[in-house]
GROMACS .gro file of C-alpha atoms in nm:
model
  206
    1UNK     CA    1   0.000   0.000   0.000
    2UNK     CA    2   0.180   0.324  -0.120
    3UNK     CA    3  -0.035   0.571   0.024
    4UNK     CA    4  -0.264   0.485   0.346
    5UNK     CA    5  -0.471   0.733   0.568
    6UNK     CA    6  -0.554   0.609   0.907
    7UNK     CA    7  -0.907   0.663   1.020
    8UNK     CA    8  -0.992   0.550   1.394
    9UNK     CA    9  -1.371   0.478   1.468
   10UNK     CA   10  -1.554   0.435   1.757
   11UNK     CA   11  -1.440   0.724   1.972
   12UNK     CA   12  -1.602   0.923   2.287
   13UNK     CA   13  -1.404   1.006   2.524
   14UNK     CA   14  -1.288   1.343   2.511
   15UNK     CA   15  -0.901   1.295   2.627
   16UNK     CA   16  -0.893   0.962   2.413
   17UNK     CA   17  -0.954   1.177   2.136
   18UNK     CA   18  -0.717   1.440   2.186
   19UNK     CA   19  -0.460   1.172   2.238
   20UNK     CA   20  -0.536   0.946   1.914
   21UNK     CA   21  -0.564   1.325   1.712
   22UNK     CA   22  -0.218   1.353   1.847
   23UNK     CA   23  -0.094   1.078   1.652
   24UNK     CA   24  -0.132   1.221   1.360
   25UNK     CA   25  -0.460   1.036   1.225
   26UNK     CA   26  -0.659   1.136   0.930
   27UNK     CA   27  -0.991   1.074   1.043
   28UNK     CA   28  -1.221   0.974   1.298
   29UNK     CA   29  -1.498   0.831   1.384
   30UNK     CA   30  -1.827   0.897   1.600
   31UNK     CA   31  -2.096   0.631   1.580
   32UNK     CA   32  -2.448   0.753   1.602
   33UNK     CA   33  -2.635   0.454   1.631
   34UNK     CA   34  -2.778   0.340   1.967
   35UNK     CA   35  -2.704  -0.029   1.957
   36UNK     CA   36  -2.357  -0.023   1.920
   37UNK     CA   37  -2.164  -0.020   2.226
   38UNK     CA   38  -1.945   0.225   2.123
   39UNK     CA   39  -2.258   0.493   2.061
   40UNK     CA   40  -2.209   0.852   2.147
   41UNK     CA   41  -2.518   0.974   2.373
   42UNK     CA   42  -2.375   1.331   2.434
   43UNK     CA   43  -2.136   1.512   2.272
   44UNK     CA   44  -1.752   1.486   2.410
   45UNK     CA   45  -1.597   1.796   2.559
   46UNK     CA   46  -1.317   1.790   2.304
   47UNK     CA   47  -1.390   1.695   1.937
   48UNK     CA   48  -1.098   1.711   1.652
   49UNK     CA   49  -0.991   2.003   1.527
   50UNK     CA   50  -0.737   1.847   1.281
   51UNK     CA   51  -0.838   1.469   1.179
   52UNK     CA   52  -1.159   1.495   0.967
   53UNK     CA   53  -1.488   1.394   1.188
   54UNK     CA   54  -1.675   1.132   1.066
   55UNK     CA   55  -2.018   1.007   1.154
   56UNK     CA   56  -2.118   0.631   1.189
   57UNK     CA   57  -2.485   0.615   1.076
   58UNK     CA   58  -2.675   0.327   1.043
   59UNK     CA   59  -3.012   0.327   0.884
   60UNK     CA   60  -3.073   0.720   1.024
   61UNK     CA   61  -3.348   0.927   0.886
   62UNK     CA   62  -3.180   1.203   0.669
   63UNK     CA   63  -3.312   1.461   0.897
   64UNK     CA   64  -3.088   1.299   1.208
   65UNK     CA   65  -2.805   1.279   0.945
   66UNK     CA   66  -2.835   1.615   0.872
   67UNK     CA   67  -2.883   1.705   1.242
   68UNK     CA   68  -2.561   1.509   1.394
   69UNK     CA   69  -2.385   1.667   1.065
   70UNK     CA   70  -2.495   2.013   1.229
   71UNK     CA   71  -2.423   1.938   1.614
   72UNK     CA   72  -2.072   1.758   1.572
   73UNK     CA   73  -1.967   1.977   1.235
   74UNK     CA   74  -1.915   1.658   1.063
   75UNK     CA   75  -1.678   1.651   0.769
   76UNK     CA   76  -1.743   1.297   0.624
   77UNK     CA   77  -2.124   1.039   0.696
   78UNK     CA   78  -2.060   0.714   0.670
   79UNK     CA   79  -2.298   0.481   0.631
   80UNK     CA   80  -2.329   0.120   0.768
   81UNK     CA   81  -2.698  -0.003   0.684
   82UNK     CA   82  -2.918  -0.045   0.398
   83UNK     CA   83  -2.933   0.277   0.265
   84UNK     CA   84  -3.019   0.263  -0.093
   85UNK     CA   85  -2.866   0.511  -0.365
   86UNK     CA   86  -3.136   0.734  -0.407
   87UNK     CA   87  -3.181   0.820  -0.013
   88UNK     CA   88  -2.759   0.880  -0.049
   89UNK     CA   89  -2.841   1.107  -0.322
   90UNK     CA   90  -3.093   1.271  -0.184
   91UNK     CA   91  -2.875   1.346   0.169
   92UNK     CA   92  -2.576   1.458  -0.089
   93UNK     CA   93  -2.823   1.769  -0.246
   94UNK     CA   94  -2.917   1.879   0.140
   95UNK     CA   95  -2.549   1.858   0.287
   96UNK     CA   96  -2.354   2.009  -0.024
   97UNK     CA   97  -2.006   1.953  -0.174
   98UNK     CA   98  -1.842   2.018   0.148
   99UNK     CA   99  -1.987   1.666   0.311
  100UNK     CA  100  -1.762   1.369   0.164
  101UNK     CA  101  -1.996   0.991   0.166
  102UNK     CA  102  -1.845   0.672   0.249
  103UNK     CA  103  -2.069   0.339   0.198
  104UNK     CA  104  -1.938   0.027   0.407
  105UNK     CA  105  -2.023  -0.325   0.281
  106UNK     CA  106  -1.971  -0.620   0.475
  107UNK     CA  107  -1.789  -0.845   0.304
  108UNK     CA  108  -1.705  -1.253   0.274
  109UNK     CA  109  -1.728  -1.358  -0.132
  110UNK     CA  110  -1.671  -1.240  -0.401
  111UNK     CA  111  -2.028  -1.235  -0.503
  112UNK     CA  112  -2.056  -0.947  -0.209
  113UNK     CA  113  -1.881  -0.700  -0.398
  114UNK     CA  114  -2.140  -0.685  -0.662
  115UNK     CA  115  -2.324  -0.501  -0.429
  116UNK     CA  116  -2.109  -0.195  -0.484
  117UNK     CA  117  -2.182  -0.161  -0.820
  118UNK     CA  118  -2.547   0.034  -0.765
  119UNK     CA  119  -2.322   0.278  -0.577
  120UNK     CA  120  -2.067   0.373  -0.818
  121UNK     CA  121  -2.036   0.779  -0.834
  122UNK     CA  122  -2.303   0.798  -0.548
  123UNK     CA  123  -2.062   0.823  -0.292
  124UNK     CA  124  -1.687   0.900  -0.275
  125UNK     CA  125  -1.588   0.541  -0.103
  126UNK     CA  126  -1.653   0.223  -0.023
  127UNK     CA  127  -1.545   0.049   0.323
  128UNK     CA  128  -1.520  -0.270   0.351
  129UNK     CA  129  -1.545  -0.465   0.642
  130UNK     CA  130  -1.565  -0.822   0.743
  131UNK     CA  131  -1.922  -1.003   0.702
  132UNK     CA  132  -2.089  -1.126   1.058
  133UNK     CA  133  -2.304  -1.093   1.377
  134UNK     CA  134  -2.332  -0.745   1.417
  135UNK     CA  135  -2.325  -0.462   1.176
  136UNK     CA  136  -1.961  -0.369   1.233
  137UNK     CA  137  -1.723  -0.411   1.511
  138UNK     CA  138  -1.684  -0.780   1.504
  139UNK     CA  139  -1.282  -0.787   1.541
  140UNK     CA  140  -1.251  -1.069   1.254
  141UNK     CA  141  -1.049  -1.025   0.963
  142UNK     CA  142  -1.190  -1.133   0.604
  143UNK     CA  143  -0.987  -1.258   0.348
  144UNK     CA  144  -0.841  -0.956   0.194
  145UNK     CA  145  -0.767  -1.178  -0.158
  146UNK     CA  146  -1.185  -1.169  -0.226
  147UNK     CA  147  -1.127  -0.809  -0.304
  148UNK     CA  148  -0.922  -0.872  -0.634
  149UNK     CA  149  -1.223  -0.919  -0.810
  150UNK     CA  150  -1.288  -0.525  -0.686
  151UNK     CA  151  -1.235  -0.318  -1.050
  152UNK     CA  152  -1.447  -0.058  -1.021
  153UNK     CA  153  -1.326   0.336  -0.982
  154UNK     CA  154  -1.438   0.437  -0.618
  155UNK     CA  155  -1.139   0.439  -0.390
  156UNK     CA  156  -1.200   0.258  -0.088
  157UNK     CA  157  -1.085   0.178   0.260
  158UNK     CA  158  -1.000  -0.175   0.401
  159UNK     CA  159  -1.165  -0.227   0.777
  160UNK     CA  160  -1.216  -0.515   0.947
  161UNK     CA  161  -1.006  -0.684   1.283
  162UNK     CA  162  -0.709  -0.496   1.190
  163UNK     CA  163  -0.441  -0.497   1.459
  164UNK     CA  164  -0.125  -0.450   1.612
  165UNK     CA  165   0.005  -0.741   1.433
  166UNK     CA  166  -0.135  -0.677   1.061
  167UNK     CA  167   0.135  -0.419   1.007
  168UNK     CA  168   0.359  -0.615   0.807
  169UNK     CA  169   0.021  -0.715   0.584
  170UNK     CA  170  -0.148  -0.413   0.579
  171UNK     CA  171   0.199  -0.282   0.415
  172UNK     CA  172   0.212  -0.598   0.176
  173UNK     CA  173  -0.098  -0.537   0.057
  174UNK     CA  174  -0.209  -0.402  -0.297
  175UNK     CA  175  -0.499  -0.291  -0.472
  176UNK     CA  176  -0.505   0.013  -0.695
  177UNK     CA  177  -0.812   0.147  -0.491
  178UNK     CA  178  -0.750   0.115  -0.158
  179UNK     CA  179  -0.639   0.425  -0.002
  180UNK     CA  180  -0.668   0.408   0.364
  181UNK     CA  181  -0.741   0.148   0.665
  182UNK     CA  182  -0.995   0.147   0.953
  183UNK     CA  183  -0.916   0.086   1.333
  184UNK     CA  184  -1.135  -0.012   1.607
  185UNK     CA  185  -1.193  -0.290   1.851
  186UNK     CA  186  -0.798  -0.450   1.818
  187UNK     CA  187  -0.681  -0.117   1.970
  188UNK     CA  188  -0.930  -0.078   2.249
  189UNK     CA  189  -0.895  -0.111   2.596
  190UNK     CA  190  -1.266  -0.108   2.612
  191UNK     CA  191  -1.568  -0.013   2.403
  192UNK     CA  192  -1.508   0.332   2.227
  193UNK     CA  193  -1.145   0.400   2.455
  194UNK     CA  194  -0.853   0.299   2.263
  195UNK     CA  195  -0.471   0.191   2.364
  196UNK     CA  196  -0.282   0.464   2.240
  197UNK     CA  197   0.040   0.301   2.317
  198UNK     CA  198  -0.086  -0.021   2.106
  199UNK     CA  199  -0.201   0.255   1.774
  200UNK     CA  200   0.136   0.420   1.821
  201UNK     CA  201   0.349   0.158   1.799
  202UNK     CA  202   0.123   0.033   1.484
  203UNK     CA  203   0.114   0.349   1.360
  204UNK     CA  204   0.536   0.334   1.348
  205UNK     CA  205   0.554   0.011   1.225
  206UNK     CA  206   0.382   0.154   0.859
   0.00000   0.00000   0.00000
């Protein structure tokens, strides 16, 4: 991977934040849905002022989008449910050029990355994470060699269980579309409060 930006999800804690930010991250990211364990109820104190925000929706209305977008001054929605192209398109004309979209898909086949294709030039990238029990979050890796049947144009990000001890793969690994990586639950020391000695010493290692 020649070029790789770093987003963390599932942050809350106001000095967790200010410490990952300090790392140099590129984004990162709030969830907004209620059944996640890592959901944000209240706003945090302190909220980036240098990594882009992004907010974790799953199957939200456009006008809670729209309303998180306005409370947290979010830079980038991602979305993690069913939301189908026209209700993306539709939230792209209300939040403007400034918002940036990223769809996840969970992924196991190869037959799950058709499901991308309705969303070509909808959104400006794809995440994909690992297929299983809950909607994201499930720690497991999928096997990354499914995605070379990926050869469409949107650049996307690779998610799923990645860890202190994927450096050496996440640096081995190639696709002309994959810009960036995601990091969660391998670098917490609990739900939505991450090891910041474990992300730094990953964060080296690249």
């Amino acid at each position: 991977m020649n070029y790789t930006l770093i987003k963390v999800c599932g942050m809350r804690d106001a000095e967790n934040i200010r410490e990952v930010e300090a790392l140099g991250v590129d984004m990162m990211g709030f969830i907004f849905w209620p059944k996640s364990s890592r959901y944000v109820s209240k706003c945090p104190n302190y909220l980036p002022q240098k990594a882009k925000r992004v907010g974790v929706f799953v199957d939200a209305t456009i006008e809670d989008i729209l309303q998180y977008i306005n409370d947290y001054t979010l830079d980038i929605i991602q979305l993690h449910g069913h939301e189908a192209p026209d209700f993306i398109q539709r939230l792209r004309s209300l939040c403007g050029d400034s918002i940036a979209t990223i769809k996840a898909f969970n992924i196991a086949t190869t037959e799950d990355i058709d499901a991308t294709k309705p969303y070509e030039g909808v959104v400006d990238y794809f995440l994909f994470d690992t297929k299983g029990k809950s909607v994201g979050g499930n720690g497991e890796k999928f096997d990354w060699s499914v995605l070379e049947a990926y050869r469409s144009d949107t650049h996307f990000l690779l998610s799923g269980g990645i860890g202190l001890d994927d450096a050496e793969r996440v640096k081995g690994f190639c696709h002309p579309k994959c810009v960036g990586i995601d990091l969660n639950s391998k670098f917490e020391v609990s739900p939505a409060l991450k090891d910041i000695n474990k992300l730094k010493i990953f964060l080296e290692q690249l």
